[in-house]
Coordinates of C-alpha atoms in Angstrom, one line a residue:
X1 CA 2.9 -21.8 8.8
X2 CA 5.8 -21.2 6.3
X3 CA 8.7 -19.6 8.1
X4 CA 10.8 -17.2 6.1
X5 CA 14.6 -17.6 6.4
X6 CA 14.9 -14.2 8.0
X7 CA 13.1 -15.6 11.0
X8 CA 16.4 -16.8 12.4
X9 CA 17.7 -13.2 12.3
X10 CA 14.6 -11.9 14.0
X11 CA 14.7 -14.6 16.6
X12 CA 18.3 -13.8 17.4
X13 CA 17.6 -10.1 17.7
X14 CA 14.6 -10.8 20.0
X15 CA 16.7 -13.1 22.1
X16 CA 19.6 -10.7 22.4
X17 CA 17.1 -7.9 23.4
X18 CA 15.4 -10.1 26.0
X19 CA 12.0 -10.4 24.3
X20 CA 9.6 -13.3 25.1
X21 CA 8.7 -16.1 22.7
X22 CA 5.3 -14.4 22.2
X23 CA 7.1 -11.4 20.7
X24 CA 9.1 -13.7 18.5
X25 CA 6.0 -15.5 17.2
X26 CA 4.3 -12.1 16.6
X27 CA 7.4 -11.0 14.7
X28 CA 7.4 -14.2 12.6
X29 CA 3.7 -13.7 11.7
X30 CA 4.3 -10.1 10.8
X31 CA 7.3 -11.0 8.6
X32 CA 5.5 -13.8 6.9
X33 CA 2.4 -11.6 6.2
X34 CA 4.5 -9.2 4.3
X35 CA 5.6 -11.8 1.7
X36 CA 3.6 -13.6 -0.9
X37 CA 3.4 -17.3 -0.3
X38 CA 1.8 -20.4 -1.9
X39 CA 2.3 -23.7 -0.3
X40 CA 5.8 -24.3 1.1
X41 CA 7.5 -22.0 -1.5
X42 CA 7.1 -18.3 -1.4
X43 CA 7.9 -15.3 -3.5
X44 CA 9.9 -13.0 -1.4
X45 CA 7.9 -10.0 -2.5
X46 CA 5.8 -7.5 -0.6
X47 CA 2.1 -7.9 -1.3
X48 CA 0.4 -4.8 -2.7
X49 CA 0.4 -2.6 -5.7
X50 CA 3.1 -2.7 -8.4
X51 CA 3.6 -0.6 -11.6
X52 CA 5.5 -1.4 -14.8
X53 CA 9.0 -0.1 -14.6
X54 CA 8.4 2.6 -17.2
X55 CA 5.7 4.2 -15.0
X56 CA 6.2 6.2 -11.7
X57 CA 3.8 5.3 -8.9
X58 CA 2.0 8.7 -9.1
X59 CA 1.3 8.1 -12.8
X60 CA -0.2 4.6 -12.3
X61 CA -3.3 3.8 -14.4
X62 CA -5.5 0.7 -15.1
X63 CA -3.0 -0.1 -17.9
X64 CA 0.1 -0.1 -15.7
X65 CA -1.1 -1.1 -12.2
X66 CA -1.0 -4.7 -10.8
X67 CA -2.1 -6.0 -7.5
X68 CA 0.1 -8.8 -6.0
X69 CA -1.7 -10.9 -3.3
X70 CA -0.9 -14.1 -1.6
X71 CA -3.1 -16.1 -4.0
X72 CA -2.0 -14.4 -7.2
X73 CA -1.4 -11.3 -9.3
X74 CA -3.7 -9.3 -11.6
X75 CA -4.7 -6.0 -13.2
X76 CA -7.8 -4.3 -14.4
X77 CA -8.6 -7.0 -17.0
X78 CA -7.5 -10.3 -15.4
X79 CA -6.4 -12.1 -12.3
X80 CA -3.9 -15.0 -12.2
X81 CA -4.1 -17.4 -9.3
X82 CA -0.8 -19.0 -8.4
X83 CA -1.3 -22.8 -8.7
X84 CA 2.3 -23.8 -8.1
X85 CA 5.5 -22.0 -7.2
X86 CA 8.8 -23.8 -7.5
X87 CA 12.1 -22.2 -6.3
X88 CA 14.9 -22.5 -8.9
X89 CA 17.5 -20.6 -6.9
X90 CA 17.7 -17.7 -4.5
X91 CA 16.3 -15.2 -7.0
X92 CA 14.3 -17.2 -9.6
X93 CA 11.0 -19.1 -9.3
X94 CA 8.9 -21.0 -11.8
X95 CA 5.3 -20.0 -11.3
X96 CA 2.3 -21.8 -12.7
X97 CA -0.8 -19.6 -12.9
X98 CA -4.4 -20.0 -13.9
X99 CA -5.7 -16.7 -15.3
X100 CA -9.2 -15.5 -15.7
X101 CA -10.0 -12.6 -18.0
X102 CA -12.9 -10.6 -16.6
X103 CA -14.7 -9.5 -19.8
X104 CA -14.5 -12.7 -21.9
X105 CA -14.4 -15.1 -18.9
X106 CA -11.6 -16.9 -20.8
X107 CA -9.1 -19.0 -18.7
X108 CA -5.5 -19.6 -19.5
X109 CA -2.8 -21.7 -17.8
X110 CA 0.6 -19.9 -17.8
X111 CA 4.0 -21.0 -16.7
X112 CA 6.2 -17.9 -16.1
X113 CA 9.5 -17.3 -14.4
X114 CA 9.7 -14.7 -11.7
X115 CA 13.1 -13.1 -11.0
X116 CA 13.2 -11.3 -7.7
X117 CA 15.4 -8.3 -7.9
X118 CA 14.6 -7.3 -4.3
X119 CA 11.5 -7.5 -2.1
X120 CA 9.9 -4.6 -4.0
X121 CA 10.9 -5.3 -7.6
X122 CA 10.6 -8.3 -9.9
X123 CA 10.7 -9.4 -13.5
X124 CA 8.3 -11.8 -15.1
X125 CA 9.6 -13.7 -18.2
X126 CA 8.4 -16.5 -20.4
X127 CA 10.7 -18.6 -22.5
X128 CA 13.6 -16.2 -21.8
X129 CA 11.7 -13.1 -22.9
X130 CA 10.8 -10.4 -20.3
X131 CA 7.1 -9.8 -20.1
X132 CA 7.1 -7.3 -17.3
X133 CA 9.4 -5.5 -15.0
X134 CA 7.5 -4.2 -12.0
X135 CA 8.2 -1.9 -9.0
X136 CA 6.3 -1.8 -5.7
X137 CA 4.2 1.3 -4.9
X138 CA 2.9 2.1 -1.4
X139 CA -0.7 3.2 -1.5
X140 CA 0.1 6.8 -0.5
X141 CA 2.3 7.1 -3.7
X142 CA -0.6 6.1 -6.0
X143 CA -3.3 8.4 -7.5
X144 CA -6.9 8.2 -6.5
X145 CA -8.8 5.8 -6.4
X146 CA -6.1 3.3 -5.6
X147 CA -4.7 5.3 -2.7
X148 CA -7.9 4.5 -0.7
X149 CA -8.4 1.0 -2.0
X150 CA -8.7 -1.8 0.6
X151 CA -6.4 -4.6 -0.8
X152 CA -7.0 -7.2 1.9

């Protein structure tokens, strides 16, 4: 199990409030399940739906909506599996991805850089050029059919 650095804060809070170690472990599992991880390095982002920054959540469409999962990220036409995540500093990660395009079945290998603005916003760039700026959307902010989509 990869332990997020915030675990120390949670542990301290549980200890101060007199909770048992079972509560601490449950808190760690809950914290870790909210972030996207691959191997020993993780992207400190909430898993779920994201839209490009020029779109509001209620106006999301197949063209602007992405699903970020523990194993990768994708949209209506492709899915990219994270094959390697390397932490460069507190905000930046090199991410190697293997992408599959649904219609053509083509596969590509990409190496992009993810800059984490906060746990619900990130920028993907390649060779210094921004490819995407994305914002998290909770399911209740999205139009149908995504509002009812099971993303597990």
